[in-house]
GROMACS .gro file of C-alpha atoms in nm:
model
  480
    1UNK     CA    1   0.878  -1.434 -15.722
    2UNK     CA    2   1.252  -1.486 -15.681
    3UNK     CA    3   1.421  -1.807 -15.787
    4UNK     CA    4   1.361  -2.079 -15.532
    5UNK     CA    5   1.665  -2.266 -15.400
    6UNK     CA    6   1.551  -2.576 -15.212
    7UNK     CA    7   1.898  -2.626 -15.062
    8UNK     CA    8   1.904  -2.279 -14.906
    9UNK     CA    9   1.568  -2.156 -14.769
   10UNK     CA   10   1.554  -1.779 -14.718
   11UNK     CA   11   1.317  -1.497 -14.625
   12UNK     CA   12   1.269  -1.383 -14.984
   13UNK     CA   13   1.036  -1.677 -15.053
   14UNK     CA   14   0.932  -1.728 -14.693
   15UNK     CA   15   0.575  -1.841 -14.743
   16UNK     CA   16   0.664  -2.075 -15.030
   17UNK     CA   17   0.916  -2.258 -14.813
   18UNK     CA   18   0.678  -2.242 -14.518
   19UNK     CA   19   0.379  -2.394 -14.699
   20UNK     CA   20   0.591  -2.663 -14.864
   21UNK     CA   21   0.766  -2.751 -14.536
   22UNK     CA   22   0.440  -2.767 -14.340
   23UNK     CA   23   0.287  -2.987 -14.613
   24UNK     CA   24   0.573  -3.238 -14.603
   25UNK     CA   25   0.592  -3.242 -14.224
   26UNK     CA   26   0.213  -3.278 -14.189
   27UNK     CA   27   0.209  -3.564 -14.440
   28UNK     CA   28   0.478  -3.751 -14.249
   29UNK     CA   29   0.292  -3.708 -13.917
   30UNK     CA   30  -0.039  -3.807 -14.080
   31UNK     CA   31   0.113  -4.120 -14.231
   32UNK     CA   32   0.257  -4.235 -13.898
   33UNK     CA   33  -0.068  -4.147 -13.713
   34UNK     CA   34  -0.293  -4.337 -13.954
   35UNK     CA   35  -0.059  -4.636 -13.943
   36UNK     CA   36  -0.050  -4.633 -13.561
   37UNK     CA   37  -0.417  -4.572 -13.483
   38UNK     CA   38  -0.597  -4.734 -13.778
   39UNK     CA   39  -0.332  -4.966 -13.933
   40UNK     CA   40  -0.371  -4.768 -14.255
   41UNK     CA   41  -0.051  -4.722 -14.454
   42UNK     CA   42  -0.075  -4.444 -14.714
   43UNK     CA   43   0.256  -4.544 -14.870
   44UNK     CA   44   0.176  -4.915 -14.862
   45UNK     CA   45   0.214  -4.942 -15.240
   46UNK     CA   46   0.589  -4.878 -15.203
   47UNK     CA   47   0.844  -5.138 -15.097
   48UNK     CA   48   0.831  -5.197 -14.721
   49UNK     CA   49   1.177  -5.054 -14.649
   50UNK     CA   50   1.100  -4.733 -14.841
   51UNK     CA   51   0.752  -4.709 -14.687
   52UNK     CA   52   0.904  -4.737 -14.340
   53UNK     CA   53   1.165  -4.464 -14.385
   54UNK     CA   54   0.972  -4.227 -14.613
   55UNK     CA   55   0.785  -4.039 -14.332
   56UNK     CA   56   1.116  -3.968 -14.161
   57UNK     CA   57   1.268  -3.834 -14.483
   58UNK     CA   58   0.968  -3.617 -14.570
   59UNK     CA   59   0.943  -3.483 -14.216
   60UNK     CA   60   1.315  -3.406 -14.212
   61UNK     CA   61   1.289  -3.214 -14.543
   62UNK     CA   62   0.984  -3.029 -14.412
   63UNK     CA   63   1.166  -2.913 -14.099
   64UNK     CA   64   1.466  -2.815 -14.309
   65UNK     CA   65   1.252  -2.595 -14.536
   66UNK     CA   66   1.095  -2.402 -14.248
   67UNK     CA   67   1.428  -2.347 -14.073
   68UNK     CA   68   1.459  -1.979 -14.165
   69UNK     CA   69   1.638  -1.753 -13.918
   70UNK     CA   70   1.462  -1.434 -13.807
   71UNK     CA   71   1.159  -1.504 -14.022
   72UNK     CA   72   0.950  -1.243 -13.842
   73UNK     CA   73   0.687  -1.503 -13.753
   74UNK     CA   74   0.702  -1.540 -13.374
   75UNK     CA   75   0.570  -1.896 -13.350
   76UNK     CA   76   0.794  -2.017 -13.632
   77UNK     CA   77   1.103  -1.862 -13.474
   78UNK     CA   78   1.010  -2.017 -13.140
   79UNK     CA   79   0.968  -2.359 -13.302
   80UNK     CA   80   1.303  -2.336 -13.478
   81UNK     CA   81   1.473  -2.217 -13.162
   82UNK     CA   82   1.351  -2.511 -12.951
   83UNK     CA   83   1.334  -2.820 -13.174
   84UNK     CA   84   1.474  -2.726 -13.516
   85UNK     CA   85   1.803  -2.544 -13.462
   86UNK     CA   86   2.001  -2.777 -13.689
   87UNK     CA   87   1.968  -3.102 -13.885
   88UNK     CA   88   2.060  -3.323 -13.590
   89UNK     CA   89   1.801  -3.163 -13.360
   90UNK     CA   90   1.540  -3.185 -13.635
   91UNK     CA   91   1.612  -3.558 -13.672
   92UNK     CA   92   1.587  -3.614 -13.294
   93UNK     CA   93   1.262  -3.414 -13.278
   94UNK     CA   94   1.108  -3.629 -13.551
   95UNK     CA   95   1.214  -3.951 -13.379
   96UNK     CA   96   1.058  -3.835 -13.050
   97UNK     CA   97   0.733  -3.725 -13.222
   98UNK     CA   98   0.703  -4.057 -13.407
   99UNK     CA   99   0.779  -4.261 -13.093
  100UNK     CA  100   0.508  -4.071 -12.902
  101UNK     CA  101   0.257  -4.130 -13.181
  102UNK     CA  102   0.345  -4.500 -13.204
  103UNK     CA  103   0.318  -4.545 -12.825
  104UNK     CA  104  -0.012  -4.356 -12.791
  105UNK     CA  105  -0.257  -4.626 -12.915
  106UNK     CA  106  -0.147  -4.905 -12.678
  107UNK     CA  107  -0.122  -4.661 -12.386
  108UNK     CA  108  -0.467  -4.514 -12.453
  109UNK     CA  109  -0.607  -4.863 -12.494
  110UNK     CA  110  -0.459  -4.979 -12.162
  111UNK     CA  111  -0.537  -4.657 -11.971
  112UNK     CA  112  -0.886  -4.573 -12.097
  113UNK     CA  113  -1.043  -4.768 -12.384
  114UNK     CA  114  -1.005  -5.124 -12.251
  115UNK     CA  115  -0.977  -5.027 -11.883
  116UNK     CA  116  -1.224  -5.137 -11.616
  117UNK     CA  117  -1.348  -4.917 -11.336
  118UNK     CA  118  -1.695  -5.050 -11.258
  119UNK     CA  119  -1.768  -5.321 -11.003
  120UNK     CA  120  -1.612  -5.399 -10.669
  121UNK     CA  121  -1.420  -5.722 -10.722
  122UNK     CA  122  -1.141  -5.868 -10.929
  123UNK     CA  123  -1.390  -6.057 -11.146
  124UNK     CA  124  -1.490  -5.745 -11.342
  125UNK     CA  125  -1.132  -5.700 -11.470
  126UNK     CA  126  -1.148  -5.941 -11.762
  127UNK     CA  127  -1.016  -5.725 -12.046
  128UNK     CA  128  -0.663  -5.642 -12.154
  129UNK     CA  129  -0.678  -5.290 -12.011
  130UNK     CA  130  -0.597  -5.152 -11.669
  131UNK     CA  131  -0.807  -5.256 -11.372
  132UNK     CA  132  -0.887  -4.921 -11.212
  133UNK     CA  133  -1.141  -5.103 -10.997
  134UNK     CA  134  -0.843  -5.213 -10.790
  135UNK     CA  135  -0.748  -4.847 -10.731
  136UNK     CA  136  -1.110  -4.753 -10.658
  137UNK     CA  137  -1.153  -5.026 -10.395
  138UNK     CA  138  -0.820  -4.954 -10.227
  139UNK     CA  139  -0.830  -4.575 -10.274
  140UNK     CA  140  -0.921  -4.506  -9.913
  141UNK     CA  141  -0.625  -4.712  -9.787
  142UNK     CA  142  -0.391  -4.551 -10.038
  143UNK     CA  143  -0.488  -4.211  -9.898
  144UNK     CA  144  -0.508  -4.284  -9.523
  145UNK     CA  145  -0.337  -4.619  -9.465
  146UNK     CA  146  -0.488  -4.825  -9.182
  147UNK     CA  147  -0.628  -4.517  -9.009
  148UNK     CA  148  -0.985  -4.587  -8.885
  149UNK     CA  149  -1.246  -4.481  -9.140
  150UNK     CA  150  -1.461  -4.304  -8.882
  151UNK     CA  151  -1.169  -4.086  -8.770
  152UNK     CA  152  -1.030  -3.983  -9.109
  153UNK     CA  153  -1.197  -3.644  -9.079
  154UNK     CA  154  -0.924  -3.556  -8.831
  155UNK     CA  155  -0.658  -3.592  -9.100
  156UNK     CA  156  -0.861  -3.385  -9.346
  157UNK     CA  157  -0.926  -3.114  -9.087
  158UNK     CA  158  -0.557  -3.106  -8.990
  159UNK     CA  159  -0.445  -3.053  -9.350
  160UNK     CA  160  -0.709  -2.785  -9.409
  161UNK     CA  161  -0.610  -2.604  -9.088
  162UNK     CA  162  -0.238  -2.615  -9.176
  163UNK     CA  163  -0.309  -2.495  -9.530
  164UNK     CA  164  -0.507  -2.204  -9.386
  165UNK     CA  165  -0.236  -2.116  -9.133
  166UNK     CA  166   0.030  -2.151  -9.402
  167UNK     CA  167  -0.148  -1.908  -9.636
  168UNK     CA  168  -0.144  -1.625  -9.383
  169UNK     CA  169   0.150  -1.467  -9.562
  170UNK     CA  170  -0.051  -1.415  -9.882
  171UNK     CA  171  -0.306  -1.197  -9.700
  172UNK     CA  172  -0.075  -1.014  -9.461
  173UNK     CA  173  -0.061  -0.637  -9.495
  174UNK     CA  174   0.263  -0.440  -9.508
  175UNK     CA  175   0.230  -0.372  -9.135
  176UNK     CA  176   0.248  -0.740  -9.045
  177UNK     CA  177   0.487  -0.871  -9.312
  178UNK     CA  178   0.787  -0.800  -9.090
  179UNK     CA  179   0.661  -1.069  -8.851
  180UNK     CA  180   0.619  -1.337  -9.121
  181UNK     CA  181   0.974  -1.469  -9.090
  182UNK     CA  182   0.927  -1.529  -8.717
  183UNK     CA  183   0.588  -1.685  -8.784
  184UNK     CA  184   0.701  -1.930  -9.054
  185UNK     CA  185   1.037  -2.019  -8.898
  186UNK     CA  186   0.932  -2.060  -8.532
  187UNK     CA  187   0.560  -2.039  -8.462
  188UNK     CA  188   0.413  -2.223  -8.761
  189UNK     CA  189   0.634  -2.536  -8.736
  190UNK     CA  190   0.557  -2.571  -8.363
  191UNK     CA  191   0.183  -2.531  -8.415
  192UNK     CA  192   0.192  -2.771  -8.709
  193UNK     CA  193   0.378  -3.036  -8.511
  194UNK     CA  194   0.151  -3.015  -8.208
  195UNK     CA  195  -0.165  -2.992  -8.417
  196UNK     CA  196  -0.094  -3.286  -8.648
  197UNK     CA  197   0.076  -3.517  -8.401
  198UNK     CA  198  -0.167  -3.482  -8.114
  199UNK     CA  199  -0.489  -3.410  -8.302
  200UNK     CA  200  -0.441  -3.704  -8.540
  201UNK     CA  201  -0.317  -3.930  -8.260
  202UNK     CA  202  -0.599  -3.829  -8.027
  203UNK     CA  203  -0.643  -3.973  -7.680
  204UNK     CA  204  -0.683  -3.780  -7.350
  205UNK     CA  205  -0.346  -3.611  -7.403
  206UNK     CA  206  -0.499  -3.431  -7.699
  207UNK     CA  207  -0.685  -3.187  -7.477
  208UNK     CA  208  -0.383  -3.027  -7.311
  209UNK     CA  209  -0.209  -2.967  -7.641
  210UNK     CA  210  -0.523  -2.855  -7.820
  211UNK     CA  211  -0.582  -2.596  -7.548
  212UNK     CA  212  -0.227  -2.473  -7.594
  213UNK     CA  213  -0.265  -2.449  -7.972
  214UNK     CA  214  -0.598  -2.268  -7.949
  215UNK     CA  215  -0.458  -2.028  -7.691
  216UNK     CA  216  -0.153  -1.959  -7.909
  217UNK     CA  217  -0.356  -1.900  -8.225
  218UNK     CA  218  -0.606  -1.671  -8.052
  219UNK     CA  219  -0.327  -1.477  -7.884
  220UNK     CA  220  -0.132  -1.432  -8.208
  221UNK     CA  221  -0.435  -1.310  -8.403
  222UNK     CA  222  -0.536  -1.060  -8.134
  223UNK     CA  223  -0.173  -0.965  -8.069
  224UNK     CA  224  -0.135  -0.828  -8.422
  225UNK     CA  225  -0.358  -0.538  -8.322
  226UNK     CA  226  -0.192  -0.466  -7.986
  227UNK     CA  227   0.036  -0.156  -7.971
  228UNK     CA  228   0.407  -0.240  -7.981
  229UNK     CA  229   0.481  -0.107  -7.632
  230UNK     CA  230   0.238  -0.359  -7.477
  231UNK     CA  231   0.329  -0.664  -7.691
  232UNK     CA  232   0.584  -0.813  -7.449
  233UNK     CA  233   0.344  -0.806  -7.155
  234UNK     CA  234   0.059  -0.922  -7.374
  235UNK     CA  235   0.235  -1.236  -7.501
  236UNK     CA  236   0.347  -1.325  -7.148
  237UNK     CA  237   0.006  -1.293  -6.982
  238UNK     CA  238  -0.269  -1.353  -7.242
  239UNK     CA  239  -0.170  -1.701  -7.380
  240UNK     CA  240  -0.145  -1.843  -7.028
  241UNK     CA  241  -0.476  -1.684  -6.929
  242UNK     CA  242  -0.656  -1.823  -7.235
  243UNK     CA  243  -0.508  -2.168  -7.168
  244UNK     CA  244  -0.630  -2.164  -6.805
  245UNK     CA  245  -0.977  -2.051  -6.914
  246UNK     CA  246  -1.001  -2.330  -7.172
  247UNK     CA  247  -0.876  -2.602  -6.942
  248UNK     CA  248  -1.031  -2.513  -6.607
  249UNK     CA  249  -1.338  -2.305  -6.693
  250UNK     CA  250  -1.483  -2.383  -7.035
  251UNK     CA  251  -1.369  -2.748  -7.059
  252UNK     CA  252  -1.293  -2.849  -6.702
  253UNK     CA  253  -1.117  -3.187  -6.672
  254UNK     CA  254  -1.392  -3.323  -6.446
  255UNK     CA  255  -1.619  -3.327  -6.752
  256UNK     CA  256  -1.379  -3.567  -6.921
  257UNK     CA  257  -1.359  -3.791  -6.616
  258UNK     CA  258  -1.739  -3.804  -6.588
  259UNK     CA  259  -1.767  -3.898  -6.954
  260UNK     CA  260  -1.955  -3.585  -7.048
  261UNK     CA  261  -1.676  -3.483  -7.286
  262UNK     CA  262  -1.502  -3.777  -7.448
  263UNK     CA  263  -1.150  -3.757  -7.577
  264UNK     CA  264  -1.067  -3.841  -7.937
  265UNK     CA  265  -0.996  -4.206  -8.008
  266UNK     CA  266  -0.629  -4.290  -7.976
  267UNK     CA  267  -0.471  -4.394  -8.306
  268UNK     CA  268  -0.110  -4.509  -8.290
  269UNK     CA  269   0.129  -4.381  -8.556
  270UNK     CA  270   0.174  -4.736  -8.687
  271UNK     CA  271  -0.180  -4.710  -8.827
  272UNK     CA  272  -0.100  -4.387  -9.011
  273UNK     CA  273  -0.022  -4.443  -9.375
  274UNK     CA  274  -0.093  -4.375  -9.740
  275UNK     CA  275  -0.055  -4.042  -9.912
  276UNK     CA  276  -0.142  -3.857  -9.591
  277UNK     CA  277   0.167  -4.003  -9.421
  278UNK     CA  278   0.376  -3.908  -9.726
  279UNK     CA  279   0.257  -3.550  -9.685
  280UNK     CA  280   0.316  -3.550  -9.309
  281UNK     CA  281   0.671  -3.683  -9.332
  282UNK     CA  282   0.760  -3.458  -9.627
  283UNK     CA  283   0.607  -3.149  -9.465
  284UNK     CA  284   0.787  -3.178  -9.133
  285UNK     CA  285   1.117  -3.283  -9.287
  286UNK     CA  286   1.104  -2.982  -9.521
  287UNK     CA  287   1.035  -2.727  -9.249
  288UNK     CA  288   1.292  -2.878  -9.009
  289UNK     CA  289   1.579  -2.959  -9.246
  290UNK     CA  290   1.603  -2.608  -9.392
  291UNK     CA  291   1.686  -2.413  -9.072
  292UNK     CA  292   1.918  -2.692  -8.955
  293UNK     CA  293   2.097  -2.690  -9.292
  294UNK     CA  294   2.117  -2.311  -9.282
  295UNK     CA  295   2.292  -2.310  -8.944
  296UNK     CA  296   2.524  -2.592  -9.053
  297UNK     CA  297   2.626  -2.396  -9.363
  298UNK     CA  298   2.701  -2.089  -9.150
  299UNK     CA  299   2.883  -2.304  -8.897
  300UNK     CA  300   3.105  -2.458  -9.164
  301UNK     CA  301   3.218  -2.107  -9.266
  302UNK     CA  302   3.262  -1.990  -8.905
  303UNK     CA  303   3.594  -1.854  -8.778
  304UNK     CA  304   3.555  -2.049  -8.453
  305UNK     CA  305   3.733  -2.387  -8.492
  306UNK     CA  306   3.496  -2.578  -8.260
  307UNK     CA  307   3.183  -2.463  -8.443
  308UNK     CA  308   3.347  -2.510  -8.782
  309UNK     CA  309   3.468  -2.866  -8.728
  310UNK     CA  310   3.149  -2.978  -8.553
  311UNK     CA  311   2.952  -2.852  -8.854
  312UNK     CA  312   3.190  -3.022  -9.098
  313UNK     CA  313   3.164  -3.347  -8.902
  314UNK     CA  314   2.783  -3.333  -8.901
  315UNK     CA  315   2.761  -3.262  -9.273
  316UNK     CA  316   3.014  -3.524  -9.381
  317UNK     CA  317   2.869  -3.787  -9.147
  318UNK     CA  318   2.511  -3.754  -9.270
  319UNK     CA  319   2.619  -3.727  -9.634
  320UNK     CA  320   2.838  -4.032  -9.601
  321UNK     CA  321   2.570  -4.287  -9.514
  322UNK     CA  322   2.270  -4.407  -9.719
  323UNK     CA  323   1.927  -4.288  -9.608
  324UNK     CA  324   1.800  -4.643  -9.567
  325UNK     CA  325   2.079  -4.704  -9.314
  326UNK     CA  326   1.987  -4.386  -9.126
  327UNK     CA  327   1.623  -4.496  -9.106
  328UNK     CA  328   1.721  -4.843  -8.987
  329UNK     CA  329   1.946  -4.700  -8.717
  330UNK     CA  330   1.676  -4.455  -8.600
  331UNK     CA  331   1.422  -4.735  -8.569
  332UNK     CA  332   1.628  -5.025  -8.433
  333UNK     CA  333   1.953  -4.902  -8.282
  334UNK     CA  334   1.866  -4.559  -8.141
  335UNK     CA  335   1.605  -4.686  -7.887
  336UNK     CA  336   1.872  -4.911  -7.737
  337UNK     CA  337   2.063  -4.604  -7.615
  338UNK     CA  338   1.762  -4.446  -7.446
  339UNK     CA  339   1.680  -4.486  -7.076
  340UNK     CA  340   1.433  -4.763  -6.999
  341UNK     CA  341   1.156  -4.524  -6.899
  342UNK     CA  342   1.200  -4.300  -7.203
  343UNK     CA  343   1.012  -4.353  -7.529
  344UNK     CA  344   1.024  -4.160  -7.857
  345UNK     CA  345   0.763  -4.249  -8.116
  346UNK     CA  346   0.885  -4.423  -8.431
  347UNK     CA  347   0.740  -4.157  -8.660
  348UNK     CA  348   0.915  -3.880  -8.466
  349UNK     CA  349   1.246  -4.069  -8.493
  350UNK     CA  350   1.197  -4.109  -8.868
  351UNK     CA  351   1.121  -3.739  -8.916
  352UNK     CA  352   1.428  -3.642  -8.714
  353UNK     CA  353   1.649  -3.886  -8.908
  354UNK     CA  354   1.534  -3.769  -9.251
  355UNK     CA  355   1.554  -3.404  -9.147
  356UNK     CA  356   1.917  -3.440  -9.033
  357UNK     CA  357   2.005  -3.639  -9.345
  358UNK     CA  358   1.857  -3.380  -9.584
  359UNK     CA  359   1.990  -3.090  -9.376
  360UNK     CA  360   2.344  -3.194  -9.471
  361UNK     CA  361   2.261  -3.156  -9.840
  362UNK     CA  362   2.074  -2.829  -9.784
  363UNK     CA  363   2.380  -2.699  -9.595
  364UNK     CA  364   2.610  -2.762  -9.889
  365UNK     CA  365   2.366  -2.601 -10.133
  366UNK     CA  366   2.342  -2.287  -9.917
  367UNK     CA  367   2.720  -2.284  -9.869
  368UNK     CA  368   2.753  -2.271 -10.248
  369UNK     CA  369   2.535  -1.961 -10.251
  370UNK     CA  370   2.740  -1.800  -9.973
  371UNK     CA  371   3.064  -1.863 -10.159
  372UNK     CA  372   2.919  -1.717 -10.478
  373UNK     CA  373   2.880  -1.373 -10.320
  374UNK     CA  374   3.170  -1.132 -10.376
  375UNK     CA  375   3.376  -1.030 -10.078
  376UNK     CA  376   3.261  -0.672 -10.125
  377UNK     CA  377   2.916  -0.756  -9.990
  378UNK     CA  378   3.065  -0.860  -9.657
  379UNK     CA  379   3.292  -0.554  -9.645
  380UNK     CA  380   3.005  -0.320  -9.731
  381UNK     CA  381   2.786  -0.463  -9.453
  382UNK     CA  382   3.068  -0.436  -9.199
  383UNK     CA  383   3.140  -0.079  -9.304
  384UNK     CA  384   2.782   0.006  -9.207
  385UNK     CA  385   2.852  -0.121  -8.855
  386UNK     CA  386   2.653  -0.443  -8.889
  387UNK     CA  387   2.737  -0.733  -8.663
  388UNK     CA  388   2.758  -1.099  -8.770
  389UNK     CA  389   2.390  -1.189  -8.739
  390UNK     CA  390   2.254  -0.859  -8.868
  391UNK     CA  391   2.490  -0.876  -9.167
  392UNK     CA  392   2.384  -1.228  -9.258
  393UNK     CA  393   2.011  -1.180  -9.199
  394UNK     CA  394   1.972  -0.853  -9.392
  395UNK     CA  395   2.253  -0.860  -9.650
  396UNK     CA  396   2.420  -1.196  -9.709
  397UNK     CA  397   2.151  -1.465  -9.675
  398UNK     CA  398   1.885  -1.293  -9.889
  399UNK     CA  399   2.130  -1.278 -10.180
  400UNK     CA  400   2.274  -1.626 -10.122
  401UNK     CA  401   1.935  -1.798 -10.091
  402UNK     CA  402   1.813  -1.626 -10.407
  403UNK     CA  403   2.106  -1.777 -10.598
  404UNK     CA  404   2.044  -2.132 -10.479
  405UNK     CA  405   1.666  -2.159 -10.512
  406UNK     CA  406   1.702  -2.427 -10.787
  407UNK     CA  407   1.945  -2.629 -10.573
  408UNK     CA  408   1.723  -2.612 -10.263
  409UNK     CA  409   1.418  -2.709 -10.470
  410UNK     CA  410   1.610  -3.004 -10.613
  411UNK     CA  411   1.699  -3.121 -10.260
  412UNK     CA  412   1.337  -3.089 -10.147
  413UNK     CA  413   1.216  -3.287 -10.449
  414UNK     CA  414   1.464  -3.563 -10.367
  415UNK     CA  415   1.334  -3.562 -10.008
  416UNK     CA  416   0.973  -3.615 -10.121
  417UNK     CA  417   1.076  -3.900 -10.350
  418UNK     CA  418   1.281  -4.060 -10.070
  419UNK     CA  419   0.981  -4.095  -9.837
  420UNK     CA  420   0.891  -4.448  -9.965
  421UNK     CA  421   1.207  -4.571  -9.792
  422UNK     CA  422   1.033  -4.543  -9.455
  423UNK     CA  423   0.881  -4.886  -9.524
  424UNK     CA  424   1.202  -5.034  -9.375
  425UNK     CA  425   1.085  -4.920  -9.030
  426UNK     CA  426   0.729  -5.047  -9.073
  427UNK     CA  427   0.560  -4.721  -9.174
  428UNK     CA  428   0.342  -4.768  -9.481
  429UNK     CA  429   0.310  -4.449  -9.685
  430UNK     CA  430   0.148  -4.471 -10.027
  431UNK     CA  431   0.408  -4.700 -10.188
  432UNK     CA  432   0.410  -4.916  -9.875
  433UNK     CA  433   0.031  -4.946  -9.895
  434UNK     CA  434   0.062  -5.043 -10.262
  435UNK     CA  435   0.306  -5.319 -10.169
  436UNK     CA  436   0.061  -5.436  -9.903
  437UNK     CA  437  -0.238  -5.427 -10.140
  438UNK     CA  438  -0.066  -5.618 -10.421
  439UNK     CA  439  -0.006  -5.914 -10.187
  440UNK     CA  440  -0.376  -5.939 -10.099
  441UNK     CA  441  -0.499  -6.280 -10.229
  442UNK     CA  442  -0.813  -6.119 -10.373
  443UNK     CA  443  -0.616  -5.866 -10.578
  444UNK     CA  444  -0.308  -6.046 -10.703
  445UNK     CA  445  -0.167  -5.940 -11.038
  446UNK     CA  446  -0.253  -5.568 -11.034
  447UNK     CA  447   0.075  -5.421 -10.913
  448UNK     CA  448   0.120  -5.229 -11.240
  449UNK     CA  449  -0.195  -5.022 -11.185
  450UNK     CA  450  -0.082  -4.938 -10.833
  451UNK     CA  451   0.263  -4.822 -10.933
  452UNK     CA  452   0.126  -4.619 -11.225
  453UNK     CA  453  -0.118  -4.452 -10.983
  454UNK     CA  454   0.164  -4.374 -10.737
  455UNK     CA  455   0.391  -4.241 -11.015
  456UNK     CA  456   0.117  -4.004 -11.134
  457UNK     CA  457   0.068  -3.873 -10.780
  458UNK     CA  458   0.441  -3.822 -10.726
  459UNK     CA  459   0.472  -3.652 -11.063
  460UNK     CA  460   0.191  -3.408 -10.976
  461UNK     CA  461   0.347  -3.331 -10.636
  462UNK     CA  462   0.700  -3.287 -10.770
  463UNK     CA  463   0.594  -3.091 -11.078
  464UNK     CA  464   0.392  -2.853 -10.860
  465UNK     CA  465   0.691  -2.799 -10.632
  466UNK     CA  466   0.917  -2.750 -10.933
  467UNK     CA  467   0.687  -2.489 -11.090
  468UNK     CA  468   0.654  -2.308 -10.758
  469UNK     CA  469   1.033  -2.292 -10.718
  470UNK     CA  470   1.066  -2.163 -11.076
  471UNK     CA  471   0.807  -1.891 -11.012
  472UNK     CA  472   0.986  -1.803 -10.689
  473UNK     CA  473   1.314  -1.782 -10.879
  474UNK     CA  474   1.162  -1.551 -11.139
  475UNK     CA  475   0.998  -1.338 -10.871
  476UNK     CA  476   1.328  -1.263 -10.696
  477UNK     CA  477   1.537  -1.249 -11.011
  478UNK     CA  478   1.733  -0.924 -11.026
  479UNK     CA  479   1.930  -0.989 -11.347
  480UNK     CA  480   1.725  -0.858 -11.638
   0.00000   0.00000   0.00000
């Protein structure tokens, strides 16, 4: 064995340094863990000041000893690369590890050990832990708001149907993939809007729109197998024919009038709420703000002065006002400018307002991607005889959007987290329902549990979106 130099760990005595470093680091973590969980201090025989700082010193020395560059041990090199690159990072890593260990016992005690979940009233929550009974009793309202219990299947069915229609792209063959852009940009948003708004709202008006949706879906599915030369005639004739058959033959309106076929119960949008409303607002704002932002970004770079300055005005206007002001204006001020006999639902106004607000930010993100492309890409596309739209659709936008996937994902995450602001217009999504529940006289004093529950849900939603955007970024990554 070569001479060991503690001050300069090297590969010659790799395992000696490794075992000694792991021993010191493990002892420091064990000491802090035993002290935190069991109030057992291994170094209690030492003076209190030394006993307090000794785990940090031993852990620091341990990390220093295992900091050997290119050790040949993959996991060790990965550890050193991420949390042990130098003395300062090693010190910060130890502080974070010790803080997490110290915070774990009270958090576990509040979350699980001393928590209450049994029972159906406030009286069972007598301990010092969380009262998850409160969440259990109010869970249905946190998910669906004030929507009638007997009709909540409509919300579930709507989400399942949209998830199914949205997953079509994963199962499409190469023959049909060229139609996916048209489907997701035009057809899917329209079907989603009509399906959710009128199926969840219900009432007699539901039938007309449901017939239209069913006719459109049936026609699209069958139309995929129709030869190309007949497609134009097919999509002009067949959807209308199916609609007429549904409305006047299979489900003739007289049946409704005679009470033989009852319409769905009407539920006003003011009764929609909870997590389902969060999903509805986020979903429609996401699918509407992206195309609007895309056209605004192209308009801002246009050579036509009218289009350019209108786009600049739109972007700067919506970016220059707070979202809460936009929501207030859409709810209170905008209806004042409408004709007396014209009515636009509050939820629709909110979705339009948020979509326009976020579209301004999406436009600037996409414009950054467009500016990042070298001029040669434009010249190469023009040299092939491509016009403006063909050049942007097939050459420019695919490259620009690939570059700004992180920025677009960041904007979408901000949109989802901004949805609680709709409480200012009287719509109670999940945070609004939490604020309503915490003021209930029978459940006063449990706001903490509600906000923790909401934060966990938002974290799951945002983390899932973040991971999906990262996977999308890696999928279309061309730099290797």
